Short mmCIF file of C-alpha atoms and ligand atoms in Angstrom, two decimals:
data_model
loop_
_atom_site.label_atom_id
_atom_site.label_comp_id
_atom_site.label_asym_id
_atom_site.label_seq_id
_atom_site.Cartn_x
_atom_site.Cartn_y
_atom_site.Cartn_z
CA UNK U 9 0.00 0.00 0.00
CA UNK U 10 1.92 3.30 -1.42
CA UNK U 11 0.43 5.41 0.76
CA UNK U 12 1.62 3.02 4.14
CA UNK U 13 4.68 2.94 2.65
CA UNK U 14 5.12 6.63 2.15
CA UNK U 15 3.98 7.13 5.81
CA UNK U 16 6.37 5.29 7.06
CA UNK U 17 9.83 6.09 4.94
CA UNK U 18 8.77 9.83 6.41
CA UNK U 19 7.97 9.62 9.88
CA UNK U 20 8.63 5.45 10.98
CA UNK U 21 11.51 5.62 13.23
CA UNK U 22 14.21 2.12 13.32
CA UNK U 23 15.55 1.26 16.78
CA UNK U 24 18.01 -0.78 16.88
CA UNK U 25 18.34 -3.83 14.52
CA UNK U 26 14.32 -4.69 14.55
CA UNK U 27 12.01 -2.33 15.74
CA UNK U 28 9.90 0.51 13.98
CA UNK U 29 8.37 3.16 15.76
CA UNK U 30 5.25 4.16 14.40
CA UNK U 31 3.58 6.12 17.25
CA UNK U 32 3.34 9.28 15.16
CA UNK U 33 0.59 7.75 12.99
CA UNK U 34 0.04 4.48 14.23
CA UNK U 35 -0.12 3.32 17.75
CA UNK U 36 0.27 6.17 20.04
CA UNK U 37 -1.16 9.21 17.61
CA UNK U 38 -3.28 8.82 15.22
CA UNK U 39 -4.16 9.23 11.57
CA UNK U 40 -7.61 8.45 11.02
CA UNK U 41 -7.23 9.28 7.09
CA UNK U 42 -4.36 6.89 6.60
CA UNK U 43 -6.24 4.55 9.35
CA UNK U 44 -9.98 4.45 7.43
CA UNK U 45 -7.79 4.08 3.84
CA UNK U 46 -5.92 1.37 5.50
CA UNK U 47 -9.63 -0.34 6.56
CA UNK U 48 -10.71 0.14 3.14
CA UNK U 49 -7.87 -2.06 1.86
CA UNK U 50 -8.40 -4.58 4.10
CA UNK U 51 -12.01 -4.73 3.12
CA UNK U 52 -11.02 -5.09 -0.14
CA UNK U 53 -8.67 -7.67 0.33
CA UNK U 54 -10.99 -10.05 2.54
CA UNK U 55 -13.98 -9.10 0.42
CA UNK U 56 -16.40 -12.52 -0.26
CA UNK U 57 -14.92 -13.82 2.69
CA UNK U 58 -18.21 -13.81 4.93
CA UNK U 59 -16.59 -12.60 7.60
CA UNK U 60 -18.66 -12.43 10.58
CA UNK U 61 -16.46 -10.63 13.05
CA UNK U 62 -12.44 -9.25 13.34
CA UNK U 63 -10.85 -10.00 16.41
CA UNK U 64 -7.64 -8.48 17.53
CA UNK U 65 -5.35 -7.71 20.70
CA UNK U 66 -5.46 -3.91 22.97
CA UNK U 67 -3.97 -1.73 22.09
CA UNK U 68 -2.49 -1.31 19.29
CA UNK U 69 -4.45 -3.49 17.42
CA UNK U 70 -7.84 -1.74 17.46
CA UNK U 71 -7.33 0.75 15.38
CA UNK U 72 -6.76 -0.59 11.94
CA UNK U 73 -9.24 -3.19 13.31
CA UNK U 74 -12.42 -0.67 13.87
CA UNK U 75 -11.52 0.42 10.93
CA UNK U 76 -11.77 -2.36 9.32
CA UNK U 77 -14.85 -3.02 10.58
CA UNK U 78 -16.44 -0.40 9.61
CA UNK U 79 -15.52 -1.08 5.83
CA UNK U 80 -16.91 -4.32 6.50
CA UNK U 81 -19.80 -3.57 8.38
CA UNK U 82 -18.56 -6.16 11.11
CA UNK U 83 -18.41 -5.93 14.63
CA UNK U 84 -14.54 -5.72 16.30
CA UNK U 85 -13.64 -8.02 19.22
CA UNK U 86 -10.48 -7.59 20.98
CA UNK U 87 -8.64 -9.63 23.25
CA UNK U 88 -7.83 -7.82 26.77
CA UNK U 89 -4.62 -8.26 28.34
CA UNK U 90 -4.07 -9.48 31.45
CA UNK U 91 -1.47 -10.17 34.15
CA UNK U 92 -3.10 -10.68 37.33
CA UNK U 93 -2.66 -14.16 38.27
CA UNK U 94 -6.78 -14.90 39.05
CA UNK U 95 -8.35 -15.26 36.16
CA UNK U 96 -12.57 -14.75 35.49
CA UNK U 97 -14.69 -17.40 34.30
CA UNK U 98 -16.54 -17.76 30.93
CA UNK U 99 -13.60 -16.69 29.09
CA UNK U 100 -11.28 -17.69 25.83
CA UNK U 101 -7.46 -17.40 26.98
CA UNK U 102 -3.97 -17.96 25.76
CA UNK U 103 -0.62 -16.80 26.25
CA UNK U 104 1.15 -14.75 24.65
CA UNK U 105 4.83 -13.03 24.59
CA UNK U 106 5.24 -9.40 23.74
CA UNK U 107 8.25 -8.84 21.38
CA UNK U 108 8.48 -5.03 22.18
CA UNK U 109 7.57 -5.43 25.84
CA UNK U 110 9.70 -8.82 26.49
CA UNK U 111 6.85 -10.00 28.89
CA UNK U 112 4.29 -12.51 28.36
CA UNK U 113 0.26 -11.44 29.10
CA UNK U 114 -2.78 -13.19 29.54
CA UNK U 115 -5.58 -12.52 26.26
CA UNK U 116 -8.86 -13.11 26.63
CA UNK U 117 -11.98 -13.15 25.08
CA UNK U 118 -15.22 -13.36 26.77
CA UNK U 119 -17.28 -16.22 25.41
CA UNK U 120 -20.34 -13.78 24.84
CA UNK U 121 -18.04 -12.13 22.15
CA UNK U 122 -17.03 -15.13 20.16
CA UNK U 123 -18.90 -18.26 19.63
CA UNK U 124 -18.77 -21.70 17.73
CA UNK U 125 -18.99 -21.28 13.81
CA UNK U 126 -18.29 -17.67 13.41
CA UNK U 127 -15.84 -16.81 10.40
CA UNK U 128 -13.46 -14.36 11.92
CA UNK U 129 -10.90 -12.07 10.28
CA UNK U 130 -7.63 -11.30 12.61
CA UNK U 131 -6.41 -7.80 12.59
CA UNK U 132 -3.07 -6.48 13.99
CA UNK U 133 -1.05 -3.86 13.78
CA UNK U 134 2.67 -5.46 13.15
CA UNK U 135 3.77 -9.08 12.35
CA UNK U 136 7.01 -10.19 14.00
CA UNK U 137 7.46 -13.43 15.56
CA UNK U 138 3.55 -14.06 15.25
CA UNK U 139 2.74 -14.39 19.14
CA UNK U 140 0.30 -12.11 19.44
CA UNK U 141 -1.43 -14.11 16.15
CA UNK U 142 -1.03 -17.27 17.53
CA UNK U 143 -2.48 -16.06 20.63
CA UNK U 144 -5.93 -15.05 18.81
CA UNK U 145 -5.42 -18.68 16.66
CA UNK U 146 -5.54 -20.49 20.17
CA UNK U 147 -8.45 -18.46 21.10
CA UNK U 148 -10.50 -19.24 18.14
CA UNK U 149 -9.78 -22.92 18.16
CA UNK U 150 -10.76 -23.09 21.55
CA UNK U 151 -13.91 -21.24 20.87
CA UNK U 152 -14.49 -23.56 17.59
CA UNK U 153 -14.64 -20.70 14.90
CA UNK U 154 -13.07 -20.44 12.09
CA UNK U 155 -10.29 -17.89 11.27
CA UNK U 156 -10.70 -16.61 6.92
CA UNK U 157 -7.45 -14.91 7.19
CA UNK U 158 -5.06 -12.33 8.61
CA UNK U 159 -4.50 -8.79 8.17
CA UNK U 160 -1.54 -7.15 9.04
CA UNK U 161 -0.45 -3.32 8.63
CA UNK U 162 3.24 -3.77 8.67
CA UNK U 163 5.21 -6.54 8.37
CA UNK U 164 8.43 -7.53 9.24
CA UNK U 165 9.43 -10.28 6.91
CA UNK U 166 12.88 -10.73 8.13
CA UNK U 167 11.11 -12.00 11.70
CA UNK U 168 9.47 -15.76 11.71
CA UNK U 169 5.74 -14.36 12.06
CA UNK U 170 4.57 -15.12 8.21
CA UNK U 171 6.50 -18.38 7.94
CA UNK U 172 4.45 -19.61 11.06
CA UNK U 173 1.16 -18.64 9.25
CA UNK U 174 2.20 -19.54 6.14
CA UNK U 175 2.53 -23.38 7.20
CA UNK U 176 -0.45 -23.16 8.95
CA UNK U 177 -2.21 -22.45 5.25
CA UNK U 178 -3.28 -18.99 6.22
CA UNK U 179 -4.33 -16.02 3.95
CA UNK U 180 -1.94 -13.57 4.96
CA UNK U 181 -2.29 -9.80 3.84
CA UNK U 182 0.10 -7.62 4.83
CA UNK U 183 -0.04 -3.66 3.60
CA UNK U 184 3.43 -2.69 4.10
CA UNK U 185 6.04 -5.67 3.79
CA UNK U 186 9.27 -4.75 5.47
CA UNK U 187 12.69 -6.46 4.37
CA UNK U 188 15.57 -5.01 6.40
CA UNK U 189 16.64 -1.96 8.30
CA UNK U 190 19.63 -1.54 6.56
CA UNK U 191 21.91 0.94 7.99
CA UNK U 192 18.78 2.36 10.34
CA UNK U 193 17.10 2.30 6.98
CA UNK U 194 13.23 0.72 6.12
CA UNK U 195 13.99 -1.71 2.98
CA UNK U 196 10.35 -2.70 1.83
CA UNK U 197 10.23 -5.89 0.08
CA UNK U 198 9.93 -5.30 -3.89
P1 5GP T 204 4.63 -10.73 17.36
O1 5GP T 204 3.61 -11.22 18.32
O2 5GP T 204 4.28 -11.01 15.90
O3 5GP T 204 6.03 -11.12 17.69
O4 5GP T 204 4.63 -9.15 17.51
C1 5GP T 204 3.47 -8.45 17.22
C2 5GP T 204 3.13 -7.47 18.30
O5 5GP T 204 4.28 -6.85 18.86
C3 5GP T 204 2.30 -6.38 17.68
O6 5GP T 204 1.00 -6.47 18.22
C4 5GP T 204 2.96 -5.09 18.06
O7 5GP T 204 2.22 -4.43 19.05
C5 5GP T 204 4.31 -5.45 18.62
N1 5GP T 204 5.42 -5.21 17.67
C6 5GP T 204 6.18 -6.14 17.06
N2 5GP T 204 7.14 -5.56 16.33
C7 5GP T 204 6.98 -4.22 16.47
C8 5GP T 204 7.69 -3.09 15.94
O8 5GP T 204 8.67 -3.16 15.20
N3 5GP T 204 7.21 -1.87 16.32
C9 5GP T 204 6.13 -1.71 17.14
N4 5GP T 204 5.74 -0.47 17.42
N5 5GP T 204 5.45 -2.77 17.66
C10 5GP T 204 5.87 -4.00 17.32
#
C-alpha cells in the first residue's frame, strides 16, 4: 500500500536492529485518514470472505481493526490483556509473549463475544514473531470458529511471524512488507 509505505519512509523511526516506531501515525497518535484508507484495503482484500467478526489484541491493534470493521460492516472483538494471576470465568485465553515489551500477558476473550462457527478475520497492527497471532489462533480454536485470514499493517518479513502462518495455510495480507533496516534504513520488500 503506497500510501503506508510513504507514511512510514517519512515519519517510521528504526531502533536498533528490529524495531519501527510508528507512534506518530500508528499506535500512540493517530491518523484516522491513513487509518480508514488502510480499513478500506483490508475490506477489499478479505472481500467474499463472509466474515462475521475481526478479532484483535489492545492496544495497538484496534485501530486498523475498527476500521476495518467499519468497511466491512462487522463488529470488532479484541482480546484484553491481562497479568493478574486470578483469572474470570466464561472466558477464551492464551498466552502470549510481547516482542516489544519482552513479557508474556494473559488474552482473553469473553465467550459472549465469540462463539462456535463464526468466520473471523484477525487484525493487527505489526507481524514479528507471530505471538500475538497465535495467541488469537488459540483463542479461536478453543472457541471452535473459524479464522478466513489475517490482516496485518506492517510486516516484518525478516522475523518468523509469516513463515508460522504460512505453514499453517493462512491467507496472509500484509499492507506494508518490510525487508531489512539496513543501515537504520526501512527496505520494503519489492
Ligand atoms: P509478534 O507477536 O508477531 O512477535 O509481535 C506483534 C506485536 O508486537 C504487535 O501487536 C505489536 O504491538 C508489537 N510489535 C512487534 N514488532 C513491532 C515493531 O517493530 N514496532 C512496534 N511499534 N510494535 C511491534
Amino acid at each position: 500500500m503506497k500510501l503506508l509505505e510513504e507514511r512510514i519512509r517519512k515519519d517510521g523511526r528504526v531502533l536498533g536492529q528490529d524495531v519501527l516506531k510508528v507512534d506518530t501515525f500508528l499506535n500512540h497518535q493517530i491518523d484516522p485518514e491513513l487509518l480508514s484508507a488502510i480499513g478500506e484495503e483490508f475490506a477489499r482484500l478479505f472481500a467474499g470472505k463472509n466474515i462475521d467478526k475481526i478479532l484483535t489484541v489492545e492496544s495497538s491493534g484496534i485501530a486498523p481493526a475498527v476500521f476495518t470493521g467499519l468497511a466491512l460492516h462487522v463488529p470488532v472483538v479484541f482480546a484484553r490483556k491481562n497479568k493478574s494471576l486470578t483469572l474470570p470465568d466464561d472466558v477464551w485465553i492464551a498466552d502470549v509473549y510481547s516482542f516489544t515489551k519482552q513479557t508474556t500477558n494473559h488474552i482473553m476473550i469473553d465467550h459472549r463475544f465469540l462463539k462456535a462457527g463464526e468466520n473471523v478475520l484477525l487484525i493487527d497492527d505489526f507481524l514479528a514473531n507471530g505471538q500475538a497471532i497465535e495467541g488469537l489462533l488459540a483463542i479461536t480454536q478453543q472457541a471452535d470458529a473459524q479464522v478466513v485470514g489475517v490482516g496485518i499493517v506492517i510486516e516484518k518479513t525478516f522475523q518468523k511471524g509469516r513463515q508460522i502462518l504460512d505453514d499453517r495455510g493462512i491467507q496472509v495480507e500484509s499492507l506494508a512488507r518490510i525487508q531489512s533496516f539496513e543501515s537504520g534504513q526501512v527496505q520494503f520488500l519489492s
